[in-house]
Structures are given as structure tokens and as C-alpha cells.
Coordinates of C-alpha atoms in Angstrom, one line a residue:
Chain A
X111 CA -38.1 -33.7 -29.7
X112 CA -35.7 -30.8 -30.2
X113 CA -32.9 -31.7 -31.7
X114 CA -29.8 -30.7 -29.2
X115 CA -27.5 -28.2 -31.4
X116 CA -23.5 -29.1 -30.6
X117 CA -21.9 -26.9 -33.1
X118 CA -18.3 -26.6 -31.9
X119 CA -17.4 -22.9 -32.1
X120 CA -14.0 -22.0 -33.2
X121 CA -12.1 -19.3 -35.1
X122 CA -10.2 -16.1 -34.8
X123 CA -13.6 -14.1 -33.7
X124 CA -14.7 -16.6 -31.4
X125 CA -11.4 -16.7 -30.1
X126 CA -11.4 -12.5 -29.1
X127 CA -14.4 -12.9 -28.1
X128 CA -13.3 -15.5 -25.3
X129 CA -10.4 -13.0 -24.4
X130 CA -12.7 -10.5 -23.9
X131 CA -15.6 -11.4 -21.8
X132 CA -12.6 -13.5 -19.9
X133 CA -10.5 -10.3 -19.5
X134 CA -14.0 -8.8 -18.0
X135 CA -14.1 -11.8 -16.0
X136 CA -11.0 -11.7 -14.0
X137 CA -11.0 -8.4 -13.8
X138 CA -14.5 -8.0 -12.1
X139 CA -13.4 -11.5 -10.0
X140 CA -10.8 -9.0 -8.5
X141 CA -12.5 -6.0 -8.4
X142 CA -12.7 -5.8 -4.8
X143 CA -9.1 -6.8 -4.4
X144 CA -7.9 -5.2 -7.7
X145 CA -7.4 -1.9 -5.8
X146 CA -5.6 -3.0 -3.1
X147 CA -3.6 -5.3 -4.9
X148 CA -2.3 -2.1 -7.2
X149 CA -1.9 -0.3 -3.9
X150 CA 0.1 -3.2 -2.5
X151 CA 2.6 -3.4 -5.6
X152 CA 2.8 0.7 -5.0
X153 CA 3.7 0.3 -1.4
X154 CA 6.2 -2.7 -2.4
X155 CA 8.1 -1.3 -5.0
X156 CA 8.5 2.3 -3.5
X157 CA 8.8 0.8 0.3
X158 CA 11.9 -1.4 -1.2
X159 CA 13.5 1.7 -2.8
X160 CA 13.2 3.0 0.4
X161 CA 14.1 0.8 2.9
X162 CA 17.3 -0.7 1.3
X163 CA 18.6 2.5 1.4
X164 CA 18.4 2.2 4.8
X165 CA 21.1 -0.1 4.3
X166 CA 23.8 1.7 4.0
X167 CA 25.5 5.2 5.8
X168 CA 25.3 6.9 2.1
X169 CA 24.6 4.7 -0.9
X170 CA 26.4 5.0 -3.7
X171 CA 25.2 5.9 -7.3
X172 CA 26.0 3.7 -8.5
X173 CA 24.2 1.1 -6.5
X174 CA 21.3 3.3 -6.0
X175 CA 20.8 2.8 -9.8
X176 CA 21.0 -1.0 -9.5
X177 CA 18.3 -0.8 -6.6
X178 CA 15.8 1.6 -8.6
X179 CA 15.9 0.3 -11.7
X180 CA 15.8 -3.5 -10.3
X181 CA 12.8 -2.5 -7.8
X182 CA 10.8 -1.7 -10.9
X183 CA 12.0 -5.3 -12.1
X184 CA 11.0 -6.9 -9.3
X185 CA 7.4 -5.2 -8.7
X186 CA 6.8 -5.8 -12.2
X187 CA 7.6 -9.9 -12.4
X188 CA 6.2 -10.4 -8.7
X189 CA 2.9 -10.6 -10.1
X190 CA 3.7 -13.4 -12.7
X191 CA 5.5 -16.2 -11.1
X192 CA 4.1 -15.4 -7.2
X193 CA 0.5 -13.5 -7.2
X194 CA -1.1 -15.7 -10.6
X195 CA 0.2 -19.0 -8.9
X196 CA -1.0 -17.9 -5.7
X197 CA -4.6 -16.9 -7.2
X198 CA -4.5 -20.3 -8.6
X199 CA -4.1 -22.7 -6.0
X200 CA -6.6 -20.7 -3.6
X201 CA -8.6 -22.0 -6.4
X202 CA -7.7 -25.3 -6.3
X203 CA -8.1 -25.4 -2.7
X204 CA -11.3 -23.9 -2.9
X205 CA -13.0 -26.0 -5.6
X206 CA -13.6 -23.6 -8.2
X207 CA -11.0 -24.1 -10.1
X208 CA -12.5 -26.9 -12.6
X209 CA -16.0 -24.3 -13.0
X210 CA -12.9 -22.3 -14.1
X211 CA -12.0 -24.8 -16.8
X212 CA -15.7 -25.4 -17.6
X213 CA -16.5 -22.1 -19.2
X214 CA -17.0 -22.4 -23.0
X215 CA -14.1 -20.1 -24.0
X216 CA -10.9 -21.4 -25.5
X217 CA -8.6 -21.9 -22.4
X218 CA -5.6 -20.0 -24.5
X219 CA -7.9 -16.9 -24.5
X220 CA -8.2 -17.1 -20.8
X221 CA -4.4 -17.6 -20.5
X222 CA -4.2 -14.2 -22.7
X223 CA -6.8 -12.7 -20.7
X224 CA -4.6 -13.2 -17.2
X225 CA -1.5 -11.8 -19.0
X226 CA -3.2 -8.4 -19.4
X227 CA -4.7 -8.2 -16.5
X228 CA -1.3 -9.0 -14.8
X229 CA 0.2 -6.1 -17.1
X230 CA -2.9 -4.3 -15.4
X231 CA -1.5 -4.9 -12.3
X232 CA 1.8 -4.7 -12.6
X233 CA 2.4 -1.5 -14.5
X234 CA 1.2 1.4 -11.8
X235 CA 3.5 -0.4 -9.5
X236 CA 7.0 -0.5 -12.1
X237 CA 6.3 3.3 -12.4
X238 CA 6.0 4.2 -8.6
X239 CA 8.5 2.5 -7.8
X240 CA 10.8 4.6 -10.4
X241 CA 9.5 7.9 -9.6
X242 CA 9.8 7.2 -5.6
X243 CA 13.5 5.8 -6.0
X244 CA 14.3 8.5 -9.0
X245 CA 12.9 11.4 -6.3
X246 CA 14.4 9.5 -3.5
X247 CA 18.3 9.2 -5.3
X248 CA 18.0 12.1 -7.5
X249 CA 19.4 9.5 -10.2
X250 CA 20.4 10.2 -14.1
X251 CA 17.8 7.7 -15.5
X252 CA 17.2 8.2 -19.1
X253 CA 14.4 6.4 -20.5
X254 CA 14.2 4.9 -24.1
X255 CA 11.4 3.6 -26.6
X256 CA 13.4 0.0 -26.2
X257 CA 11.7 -0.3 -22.3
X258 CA 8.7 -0.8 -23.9
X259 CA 9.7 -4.2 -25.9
X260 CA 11.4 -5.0 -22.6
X261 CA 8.0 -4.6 -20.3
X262 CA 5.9 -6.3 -22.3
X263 CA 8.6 -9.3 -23.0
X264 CA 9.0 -9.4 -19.1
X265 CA 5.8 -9.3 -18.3
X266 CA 4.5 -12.2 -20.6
X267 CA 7.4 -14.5 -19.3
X268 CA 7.0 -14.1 -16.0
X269 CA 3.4 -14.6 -16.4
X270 CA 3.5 -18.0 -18.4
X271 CA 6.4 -19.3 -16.0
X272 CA 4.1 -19.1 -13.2
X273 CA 0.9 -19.7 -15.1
X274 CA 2.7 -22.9 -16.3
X275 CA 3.7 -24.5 -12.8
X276 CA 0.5 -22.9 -11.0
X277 CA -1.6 -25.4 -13.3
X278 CA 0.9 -28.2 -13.4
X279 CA 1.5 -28.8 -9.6
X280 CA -1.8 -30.5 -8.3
X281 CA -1.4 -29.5 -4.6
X282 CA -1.9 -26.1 -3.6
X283 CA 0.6 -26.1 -0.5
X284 CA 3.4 -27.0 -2.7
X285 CA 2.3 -23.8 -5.0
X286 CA 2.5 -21.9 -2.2
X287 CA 5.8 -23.3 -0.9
X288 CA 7.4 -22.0 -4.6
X289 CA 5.9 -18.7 -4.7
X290 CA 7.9 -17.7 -1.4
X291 CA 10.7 -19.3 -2.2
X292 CA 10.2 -18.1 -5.9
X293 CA 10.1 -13.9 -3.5
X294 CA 13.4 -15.4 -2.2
X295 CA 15.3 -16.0 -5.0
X296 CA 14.3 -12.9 -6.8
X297 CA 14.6 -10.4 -3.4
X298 CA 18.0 -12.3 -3.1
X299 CA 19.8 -14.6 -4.6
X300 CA 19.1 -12.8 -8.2
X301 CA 21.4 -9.8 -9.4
X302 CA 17.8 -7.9 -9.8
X303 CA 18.3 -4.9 -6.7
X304 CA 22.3 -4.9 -6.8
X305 CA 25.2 -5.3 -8.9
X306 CA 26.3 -8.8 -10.5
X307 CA 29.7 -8.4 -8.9
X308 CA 28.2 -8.9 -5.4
X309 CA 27.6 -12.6 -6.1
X310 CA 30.1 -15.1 -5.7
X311 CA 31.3 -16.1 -9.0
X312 CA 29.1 -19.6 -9.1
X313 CA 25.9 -18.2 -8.4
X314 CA 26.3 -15.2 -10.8
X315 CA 26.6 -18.4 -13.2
X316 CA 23.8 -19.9 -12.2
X317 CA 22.1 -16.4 -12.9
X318 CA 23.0 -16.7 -16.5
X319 CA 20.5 -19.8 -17.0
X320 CA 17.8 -18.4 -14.9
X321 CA 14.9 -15.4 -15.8
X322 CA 15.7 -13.2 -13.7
X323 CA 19.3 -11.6 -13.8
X324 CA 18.2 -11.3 -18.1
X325 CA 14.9 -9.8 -17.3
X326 CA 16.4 -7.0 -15.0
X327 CA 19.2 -6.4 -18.0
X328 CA 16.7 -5.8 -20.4
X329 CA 14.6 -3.5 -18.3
X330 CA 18.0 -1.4 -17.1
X331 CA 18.8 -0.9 -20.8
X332 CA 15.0 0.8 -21.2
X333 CA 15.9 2.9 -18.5
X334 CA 19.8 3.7 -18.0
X335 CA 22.8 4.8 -20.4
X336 CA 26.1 2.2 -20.1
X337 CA 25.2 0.4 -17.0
X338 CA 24.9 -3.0 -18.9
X339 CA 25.9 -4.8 -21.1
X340 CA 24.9 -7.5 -23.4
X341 CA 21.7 -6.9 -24.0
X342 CA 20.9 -8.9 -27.0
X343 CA 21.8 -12.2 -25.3
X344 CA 20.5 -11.1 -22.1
X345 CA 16.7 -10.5 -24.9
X346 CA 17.0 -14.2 -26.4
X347 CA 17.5 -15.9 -22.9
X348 CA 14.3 -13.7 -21.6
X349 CA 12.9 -15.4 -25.3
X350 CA 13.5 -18.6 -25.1
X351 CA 11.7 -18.4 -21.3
X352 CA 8.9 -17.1 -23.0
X353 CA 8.7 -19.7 -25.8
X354 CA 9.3 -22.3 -23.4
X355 CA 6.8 -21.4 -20.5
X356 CA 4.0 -21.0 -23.2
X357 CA 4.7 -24.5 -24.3
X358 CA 4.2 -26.1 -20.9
X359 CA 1.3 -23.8 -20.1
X360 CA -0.3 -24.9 -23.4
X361 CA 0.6 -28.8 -23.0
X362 CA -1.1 -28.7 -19.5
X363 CA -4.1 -26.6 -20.0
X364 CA -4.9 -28.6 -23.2
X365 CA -5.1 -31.9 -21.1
X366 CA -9.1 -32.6 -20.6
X367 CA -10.1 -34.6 -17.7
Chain B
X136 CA -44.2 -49.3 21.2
X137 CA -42.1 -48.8 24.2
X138 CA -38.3 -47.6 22.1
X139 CA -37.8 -45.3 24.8
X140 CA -37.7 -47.5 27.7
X141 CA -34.7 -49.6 28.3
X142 CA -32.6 -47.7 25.9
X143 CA -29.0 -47.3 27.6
X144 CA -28.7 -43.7 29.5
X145 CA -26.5 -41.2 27.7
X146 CA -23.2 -40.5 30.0
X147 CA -22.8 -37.0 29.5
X148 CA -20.1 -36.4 31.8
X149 CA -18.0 -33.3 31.5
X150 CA -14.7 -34.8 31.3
X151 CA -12.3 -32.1 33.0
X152 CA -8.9 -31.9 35.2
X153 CA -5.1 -31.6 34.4
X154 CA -4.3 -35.0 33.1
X155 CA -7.2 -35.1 30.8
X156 CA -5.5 -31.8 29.5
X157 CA -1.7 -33.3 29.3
X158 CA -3.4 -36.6 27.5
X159 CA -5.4 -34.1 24.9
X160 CA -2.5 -32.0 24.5
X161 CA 0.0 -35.2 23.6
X162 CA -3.6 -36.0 21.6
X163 CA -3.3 -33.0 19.5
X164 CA 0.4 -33.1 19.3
X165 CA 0.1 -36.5 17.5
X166 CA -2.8 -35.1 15.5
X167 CA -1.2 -32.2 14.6
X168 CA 2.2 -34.0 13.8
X169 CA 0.7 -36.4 11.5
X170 CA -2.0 -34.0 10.0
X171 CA 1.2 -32.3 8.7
X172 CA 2.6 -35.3 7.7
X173 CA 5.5 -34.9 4.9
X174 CA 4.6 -31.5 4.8
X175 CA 6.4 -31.0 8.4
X176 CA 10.0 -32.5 6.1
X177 CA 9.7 -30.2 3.6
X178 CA 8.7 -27.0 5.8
X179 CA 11.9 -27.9 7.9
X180 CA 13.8 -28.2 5.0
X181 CA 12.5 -24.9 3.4
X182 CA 13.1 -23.4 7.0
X183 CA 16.5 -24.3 7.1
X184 CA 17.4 -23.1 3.6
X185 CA 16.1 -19.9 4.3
X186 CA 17.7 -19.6 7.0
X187 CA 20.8 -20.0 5.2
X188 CA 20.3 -17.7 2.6
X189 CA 18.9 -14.4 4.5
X190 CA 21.9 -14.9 6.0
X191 CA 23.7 -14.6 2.6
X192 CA 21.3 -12.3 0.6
X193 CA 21.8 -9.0 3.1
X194 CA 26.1 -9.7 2.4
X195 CA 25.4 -9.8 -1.5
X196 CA 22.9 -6.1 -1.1
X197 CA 25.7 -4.6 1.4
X198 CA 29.1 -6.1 -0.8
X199 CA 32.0 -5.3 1.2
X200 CA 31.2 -4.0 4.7
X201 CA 33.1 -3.1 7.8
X202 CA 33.7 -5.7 11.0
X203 CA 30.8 -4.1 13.7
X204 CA 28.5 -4.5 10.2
X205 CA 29.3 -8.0 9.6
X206 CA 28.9 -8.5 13.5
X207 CA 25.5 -7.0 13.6
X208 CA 24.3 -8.7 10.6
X209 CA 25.1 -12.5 12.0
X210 CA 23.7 -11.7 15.2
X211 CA 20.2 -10.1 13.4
X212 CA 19.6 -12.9 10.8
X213 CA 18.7 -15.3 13.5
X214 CA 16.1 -13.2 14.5
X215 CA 14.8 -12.5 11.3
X216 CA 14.6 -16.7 10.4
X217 CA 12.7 -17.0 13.5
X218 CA 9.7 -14.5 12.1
X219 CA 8.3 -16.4 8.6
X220 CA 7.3 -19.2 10.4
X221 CA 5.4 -17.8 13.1
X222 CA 3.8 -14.7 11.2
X223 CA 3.3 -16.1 7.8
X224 CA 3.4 -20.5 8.1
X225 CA 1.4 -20.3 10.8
X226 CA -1.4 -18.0 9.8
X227 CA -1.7 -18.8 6.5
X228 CA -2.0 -22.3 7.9
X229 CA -5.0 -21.8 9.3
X230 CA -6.0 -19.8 6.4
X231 CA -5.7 -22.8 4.6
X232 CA -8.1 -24.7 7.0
X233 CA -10.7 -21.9 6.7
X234 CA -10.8 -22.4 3.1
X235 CA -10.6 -26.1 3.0
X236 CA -13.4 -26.1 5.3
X237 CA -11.6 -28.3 8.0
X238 CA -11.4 -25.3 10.5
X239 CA -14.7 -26.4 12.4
X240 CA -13.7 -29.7 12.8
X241 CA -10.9 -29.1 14.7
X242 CA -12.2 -27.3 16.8
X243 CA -15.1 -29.8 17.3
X244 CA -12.2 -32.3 18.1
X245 CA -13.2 -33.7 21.9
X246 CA -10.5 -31.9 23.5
X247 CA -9.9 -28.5 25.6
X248 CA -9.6 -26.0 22.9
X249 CA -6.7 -24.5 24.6
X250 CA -4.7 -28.0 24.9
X251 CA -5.1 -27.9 20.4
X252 CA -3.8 -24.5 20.6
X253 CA -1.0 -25.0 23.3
X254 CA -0.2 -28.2 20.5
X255 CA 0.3 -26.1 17.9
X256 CA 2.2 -23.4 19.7
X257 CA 4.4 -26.5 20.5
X258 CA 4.9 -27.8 17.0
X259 CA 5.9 -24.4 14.9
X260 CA 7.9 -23.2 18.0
X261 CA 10.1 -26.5 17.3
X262 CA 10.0 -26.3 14.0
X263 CA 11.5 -22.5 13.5
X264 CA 14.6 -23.6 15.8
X265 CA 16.9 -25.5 13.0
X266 CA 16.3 -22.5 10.7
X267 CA 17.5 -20.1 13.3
X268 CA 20.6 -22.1 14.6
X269 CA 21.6 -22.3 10.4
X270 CA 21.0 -18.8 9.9
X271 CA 23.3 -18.3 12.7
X272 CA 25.8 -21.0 11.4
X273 CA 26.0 -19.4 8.7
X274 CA 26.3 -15.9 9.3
X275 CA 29.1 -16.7 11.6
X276 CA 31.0 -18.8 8.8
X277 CA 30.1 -16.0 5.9
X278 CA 31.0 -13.5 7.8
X279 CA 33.4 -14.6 10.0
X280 CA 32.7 -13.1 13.0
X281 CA 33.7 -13.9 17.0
X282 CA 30.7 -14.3 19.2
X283 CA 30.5 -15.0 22.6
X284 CA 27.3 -17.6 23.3
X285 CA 25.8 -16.8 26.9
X286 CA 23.0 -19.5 28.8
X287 CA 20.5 -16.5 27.9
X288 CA 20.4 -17.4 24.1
X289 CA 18.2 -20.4 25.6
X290 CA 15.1 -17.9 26.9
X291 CA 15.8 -15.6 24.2
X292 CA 15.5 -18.3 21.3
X293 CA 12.7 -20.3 23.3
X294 CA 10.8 -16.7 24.2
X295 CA 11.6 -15.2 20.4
X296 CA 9.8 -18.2 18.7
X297 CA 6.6 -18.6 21.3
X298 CA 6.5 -14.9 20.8
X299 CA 6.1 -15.1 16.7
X300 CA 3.5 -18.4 16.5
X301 CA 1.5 -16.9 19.5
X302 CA 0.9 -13.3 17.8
X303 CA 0.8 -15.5 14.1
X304 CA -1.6 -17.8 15.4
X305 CA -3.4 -15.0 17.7
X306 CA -3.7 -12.8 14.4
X307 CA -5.1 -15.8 12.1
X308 CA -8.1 -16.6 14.6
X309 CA -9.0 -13.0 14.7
X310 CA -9.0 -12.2 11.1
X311 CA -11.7 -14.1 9.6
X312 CA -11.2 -14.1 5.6
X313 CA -8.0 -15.9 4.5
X314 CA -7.3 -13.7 1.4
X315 CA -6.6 -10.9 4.0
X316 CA -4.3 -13.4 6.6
X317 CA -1.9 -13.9 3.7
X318 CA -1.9 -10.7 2.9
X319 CA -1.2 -9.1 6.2
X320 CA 1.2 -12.0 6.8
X321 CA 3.3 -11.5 3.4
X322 CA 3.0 -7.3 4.4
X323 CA 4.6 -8.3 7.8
X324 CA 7.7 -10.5 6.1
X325 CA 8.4 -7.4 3.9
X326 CA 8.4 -4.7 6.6
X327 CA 10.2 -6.9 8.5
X328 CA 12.9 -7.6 6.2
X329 CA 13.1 -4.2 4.9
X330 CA 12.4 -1.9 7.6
X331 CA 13.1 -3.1 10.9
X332 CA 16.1 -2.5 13.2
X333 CA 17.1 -6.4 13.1
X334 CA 20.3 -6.3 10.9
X335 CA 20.3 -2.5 10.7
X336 CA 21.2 0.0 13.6
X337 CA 17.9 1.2 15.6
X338 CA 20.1 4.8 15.1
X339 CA 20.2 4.5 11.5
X340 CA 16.2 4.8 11.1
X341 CA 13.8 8.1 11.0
X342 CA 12.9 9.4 15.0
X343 CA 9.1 8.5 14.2
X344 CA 9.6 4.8 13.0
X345 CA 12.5 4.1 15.8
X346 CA 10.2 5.0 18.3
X347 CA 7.0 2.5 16.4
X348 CA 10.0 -0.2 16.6
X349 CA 9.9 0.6 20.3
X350 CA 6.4 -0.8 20.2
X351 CA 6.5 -3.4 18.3
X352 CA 8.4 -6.8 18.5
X353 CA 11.1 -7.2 15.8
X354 CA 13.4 -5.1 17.0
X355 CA 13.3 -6.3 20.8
X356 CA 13.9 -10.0 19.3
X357 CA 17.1 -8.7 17.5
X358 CA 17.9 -7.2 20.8
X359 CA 17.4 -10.5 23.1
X360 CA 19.1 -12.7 20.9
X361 CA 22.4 -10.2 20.0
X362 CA 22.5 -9.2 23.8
X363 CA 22.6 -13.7 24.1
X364 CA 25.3 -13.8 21.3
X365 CA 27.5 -10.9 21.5
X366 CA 28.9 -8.7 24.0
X367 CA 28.7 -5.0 24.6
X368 CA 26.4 -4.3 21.2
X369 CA 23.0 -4.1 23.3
X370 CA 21.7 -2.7 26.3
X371 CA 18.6 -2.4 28.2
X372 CA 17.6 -5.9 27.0
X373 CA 15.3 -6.5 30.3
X374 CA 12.8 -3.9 28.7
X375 CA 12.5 -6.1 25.5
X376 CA 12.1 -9.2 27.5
X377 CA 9.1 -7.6 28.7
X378 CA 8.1 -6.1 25.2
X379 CA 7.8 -9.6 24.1
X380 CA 6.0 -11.6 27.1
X381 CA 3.3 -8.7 26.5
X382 CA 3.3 -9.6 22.7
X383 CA 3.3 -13.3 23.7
X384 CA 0.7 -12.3 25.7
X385 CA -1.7 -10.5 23.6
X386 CA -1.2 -13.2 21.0
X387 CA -2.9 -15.4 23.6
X388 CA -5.4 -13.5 24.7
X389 CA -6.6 -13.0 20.9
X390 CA -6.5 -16.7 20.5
X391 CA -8.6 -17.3 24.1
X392 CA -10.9 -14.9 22.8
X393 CA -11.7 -16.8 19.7
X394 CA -11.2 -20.3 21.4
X395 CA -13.8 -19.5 24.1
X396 CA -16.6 -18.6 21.7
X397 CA -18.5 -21.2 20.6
X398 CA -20.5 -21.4 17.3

């Protein structure tokens, strides 16, 4: 008789080492798509800096600065709250998504691991889009070292929001059903691609307690001189997304059974 | 052992004709009804709500526009609610059935394959007409416009809706893996929205892609439906009835295609 050997392995090490070989792991799960999803988020982002433009006779600056920046907002939170969701219910539907679970690598570190690779994917799309829109408008951006806290802020909320419900919502239709409607919201209801002012007053209210409207301030001050304001509020409100998506992410992925 | 003898005769009797086909197709109707179950509520409801708001979110991009703009713009968005559900519900339903497996079976289902399709062709044509008619509500309301109504925004609305399921359900059947369905589906929503002459003067795009949008179908809808609800904005509407019988059309014909193969 050999005795079976159950040792539970824990710990900082174990714990990169799970993050690592899972990183691997969803990136060589998408390598076929991985390269057209990149392209996709290319065409997106530069196609919207595009086509809105279409929009009007002769767009204004400053408007043409809202849409820029706020297309490199929106190609880079896409990813989070519709792609990772979307990804996760095909699972569900298809029935892999408890072998998913089953792998003996802490489920945080595959939470971490999906986080970079959506920063993967949604990075070569945020810069596209600026270059194609900046070409495009001929606009005075003026980039500074604070986009960089902003990106990787953005990135991380949008990625736990939609990691959160994606694994909290059993049925995969009603996953679905939010992701486009999530698209919606952001594409149009949000002051992402145009000015606040365009709102009527109660839904630019209602922006203030959502993501999105404090994600794309955040980005804008990365990337523009004086077009907004309040930045530091706009930073806790993106924080306290973060704080609290990671907390329901954690709660549900630490149920077993 | 004599098992064979005496054992009742198998009727295998081709069971053909039209009212067989009626009684299937109310068959499949049912099916189909039920098989979507609540899911049918809340698609209506997320139908009609975006509707609604594509009819709001091109005023809050534009901000303050001129009347003929505001006009345009409530006679597009109808068009433009009538195309998710066709092009995107619709394929990436049967995406979904591919993946759960339950594809085969319904095709298996004891009835003329055509009479299930003709069923669901009847179901999500139905099911896109609140959205429009509160898209247009709307539009007129936000924007305040004047329209005139003609009879013809019944064959335009009816003709606009069959058009959308038939080429969404045409291009679902063809394309076999349902990672690449949703994915053609979601890029059809976004060069839709963004790029086709539906809220936006066919004047105000590039030579090359006015003439593709003479080819394809979104801008003909936009023209069927504002010719039905305005006047004196369109002309030559005939041509884009007949733009989108042939797209009707070839949405069929891709979905006869598939139907008719067996195994």
C-alpha cells in the first residue's frame, strides 16, 4: 500500500507559480483567436474614431477630443465587463467551465492571470485608436506619466466588474443579455465618446455613481491639458469599483461546490 | 423461435401535403414559443429599451442639431432597432444551440424543415416590431418632429424585419463554428451603427463606401421606412424594395441550402 500524499500546497511561490502557468494557459486557450481579437479591438477603436466623425458636417475640437480620447476608453474597458463575461458563459454553456475550476492552482491566481491577459488585449487597441483619431483630427493631445496609473486602474476594474457577474450569474443567456446591454450603456448612455453637457442633467447624475463617466476622466487627464476636471474624485470612485468588484469576485469564486 | 412473424408491420408512410405543413408550422411555432419561454419577456423587453435609447444616444453624440437632422434621425432609428434582432438575436441563437448541442435535434424534430424555419422567421419578425414602433415613438417625442405616416410603412416594416431574421438566420446555418457567428454578428451591429447611411446622409459618406451601401441592405431599409414616414426626404425607393426581396432572398436560399442537406 502506497500511502496517498495530500499535502495542501500554499504560499507566495505556489501562488506565482499558479499565475504563471494560468497566464500561459489562457493565453495559449486563445491563441488562435488572440490575433483576431487584437485586430478586432484595432478595427473597433480606430473604425469608431472614424465613423463618428461621420456624424457631423465639421466636428469641432473640441468634441473631436472627447471622441478620441473616450474611443481609447471604450476599446480599452470593452474587454473587461463584455469580452471576459462573454468568454465565460460560452464556458458555461459548453461544460468546461467546472474542469476550469478543477485545476490545482489558487483560483485568485487565475483571476490575476485573466487581468493581464485582458491588459494584453486591450492595450494595442487603446493606442490605435489614439494614433488613428490623433492623425484623423490633428488634435493637441499631450500625454503624461499619470495615464499610466489611470490604464492600469481602468483596466483592473473593468476586468473584476465583469469577472464578478460573469461567475455570479448561473445562466449564460442572461450573461450575454448584460454584455450588450453593458456595449449600450458605455457606446451611449455614458459621457465616454462626448461631452458631459450632452446628457440631460439626471442621467449625467446617474453617471456620477457609475464606472464609466470616472474611468474616461481619469484616462482624459493621462492624455489632455484642462479638458477635465476633478480628477481625484473621479480616481476614488474608479477605486472603490475596484475594491468592490474584487470583493464579489473573491466571495463567488471562493464558494466550492 | 419465430419473433419475426406476427410482429406488427412498420407504417412508414411519408407524411406530406399543405396541411401537414400549416399543422407543423403552428407545431413549431408553439415549440419555438415555449422553447423560449421567459426568455421571449425579457428579449421584448430588452428590444424595446433599446429601441428607446438608440433613439436617444445619436441626440446626446450630435448635442444641438438643425430640424432636417432631427428629421432624419427619427425616421433612421427605426431602422436601425429593426437590425440587432435579426443579425445578432437570431444568429447567435442558433449559435447557442450549436454549442449546447440541441442543434441536431431540432432538426430531427418530425416536421418539414422548412415549416421550423418559416416558424422562426415568424417568431423574431414579431418580436423586433415593439422595439421599432418605440424607437420611432420616441424619436418623434425627443426630437419633436412632424411626420406624415403613409399605408407603405406596413410592407416596409413587415419586408425590413423578414429581410434582417432571413439573412441572420441564413448566415447562422452557413457559418458552422459559433465563436465566429457572434463575432460576425457583433461586427455587423457596429458597422451598422457607425457606418451606414441610416441616421446619416448617403451624401455625407466616401464615393467607394456609398456605392458598397448601394449593395448592401442597411441603407435601403432606412430608405423604405423614411420614404413610409416622411415626405419628400427619399427617392427611388422601388429600387431598395427590390434590394431587399433579393437580400430576403438570398437569406433563404442559404438557409434551403443547409435545410436540405441531411447528415
Amino acid at each position: 500500500m502506497t500511502s496517498l500524499t495530500a499535502e495542501v500546497r500554499t504560499g507566495p511561490t505556489e501562488w506565482l507559480r499558479g499565475y504563471r502557468v494560468m497566464t500561459r494557459w489562457e493565453l495559449s486557450s486563445l491563441r488562435l483567436l488572440l490575433p483576431l481579437i487584437v485586430a478586432v479591438q484595432v478595427l473597433v477603436g480606430g473604425g469608431f474614431a472614424l465613423g463618428i466623425g461621420l456624424f457631423f458636417e465639421e466636428i469641432p475640437t473640441r468634441n473631436a477630443l472627447f471622441l478620441t480620447t473616450g474611443v481609447a476608453v471604450v476599446t480599452l474597458i470593452t474587454v473587461g465587463f463584455v469580452l471576459g463575461p462573454q468568454l465565460v458563459s460560452n464556458q458555461k454553456t459548453a461544460g468546461t467551465y467546472d474542469f476550469m475550476w478543477s485545476l490545482p492552482v489558487p483560483r485568485t491566481s487565475q483571476a490575476a492571470a485573466w487581468t493581464t491577459v485582458n491588459a494584453f488585449i486591450a492595450l494595442p487597441g487603446m493606442i490605435a485608436a489614439l494614433l488613428i483619431a490623433g492623425w484623423r483630427y490633428d488634435l493637441p493631445l499631450r500625454v503624461s506619466w499619470s495615464v499610466v496609473p489611470a490604464v492600469v486602474l481602468t483596466i483592473v476594474t473593468a476586468t473584476m466588474v465583469g469577472y464578478a457577474f460573469a461567475h455570479a450569474i448561473p445562466k449564460p443567456m442572461i450573461t450575454q443579455l448584460i454584455t450588450q446591454l453593458l456595449i449600450f450603456v458605455i457606446l451611449g448612455f455614458a459621457p465616454i465618446n462626448f461631452p458631459q453637457e450632452n446628457l440631460p442633467a439626471w442621467l449625467a447624475e446617474v453617471n456620477m455613481y457609475l464606472p464609466f463617466h470616472h474611468m474616461a476622466v481619469v484616462i482624459r487627464a493621462g492624455l489632455t491639458d484642462g479638458l477635465v476636471s476633478g480628477v481625484v474624485g473621479s480616481y476614488a470612485v474608479v477605486g472603490a469599483y475596484a475594491v468592490a468588484s474584487t470583493v464579489v469576485a473573491a466571495i463567488v469564486i471562493g464558494r466550492r461546490g | 423461435m419465430t419473433a419475426a412473424v406476427g410482429a406488427p408491420a412498420v407504417t412508414a408512410e411519408v407524411r406530406s401535403g399543405a396541411r401537414r405543413w400549416l399543422r407543423s408550422y403552428l407545431m413549431m411555432l408553439r415549440f419555438d414559443v415555449r422553447g423560449l419561454g421567459q426568455w421571449l419577456g425579457f428579449g421584448l423587453v430588452i428590444q424595446v429599451l433599446m429601441g428607446a435609447g438608440m433613439a436617444f444616444m445619436y441626440g446626446f453624440y450630435l448635442g444641438d442639431v438643425p430640424d432636417v437632422v432631427k428629421t432624419f434621425l427619427a425616421t433612421g432609428i427605426p431602422a436601425l432597432a429593426l437590425i440587432p434582432l435579426g443579425l445578432v438575436l437570431v444568429p447567435n441563437l442558433v449559435g447557442q444551440q450549436r454549442i449546447a448541442e440541441t442543434y441536431d435535434f431540432i432538426w430531427s424534430l418530425p416536421v418539414p424543415r422548412l415549416a421550423a424555419a418559416a416558424s422562426t422567421f415568424t417568431v423574431f419578425t414579431t418580436m423586433a416590431l415593439p422595439g421599432a414602433a418605440t424607437a420611432l415613438g420616441v424619436g418623434v417625442w425627443y426630437y419633436d418632429v412632424d411626420l406624415s405616416v403613409s399605408w407603405a410603412v406596413i410592407p416596409a416594416v413587415l419586408l425590413t424585419s423578414l429581410m434582417s431574421t432571413s439573412v441572420g438566420f441564413g448566415m447562422a446555418h452557413a457559418i458552422k463554428n459559433p465563436v465566429v457567428i457572434n463575432f460576425v454578428a457583433n461586427m455587423i451591429v457596429f458597422f451598422v451603427l457607425l457606418f451606414s447611411p441610416i441616421v446619416i446622409p448617403i451624401s455625407r459618406f466616401p464615393d467607394w463606401l456609398a456605392s458598397v451601401h448601394r449593395v448592401l441592405p442597411f441603407h435601403h431599409m432606412a430608405q423604405v421606412l423614411r420614404d413610409a414616414l416622411s415626405d419628400g426626404l427619399v427617392t427611388g425607393v422601388a429600387g431598395s424594395y427590390l434590394v431587399l426581396a433579393a437580400w430576403t432572398v438570398a437569406g433563404w436560399v442559404a438557409t434551403g441550402w443547409v435545410v436540405a442537406r441531411r447528415g
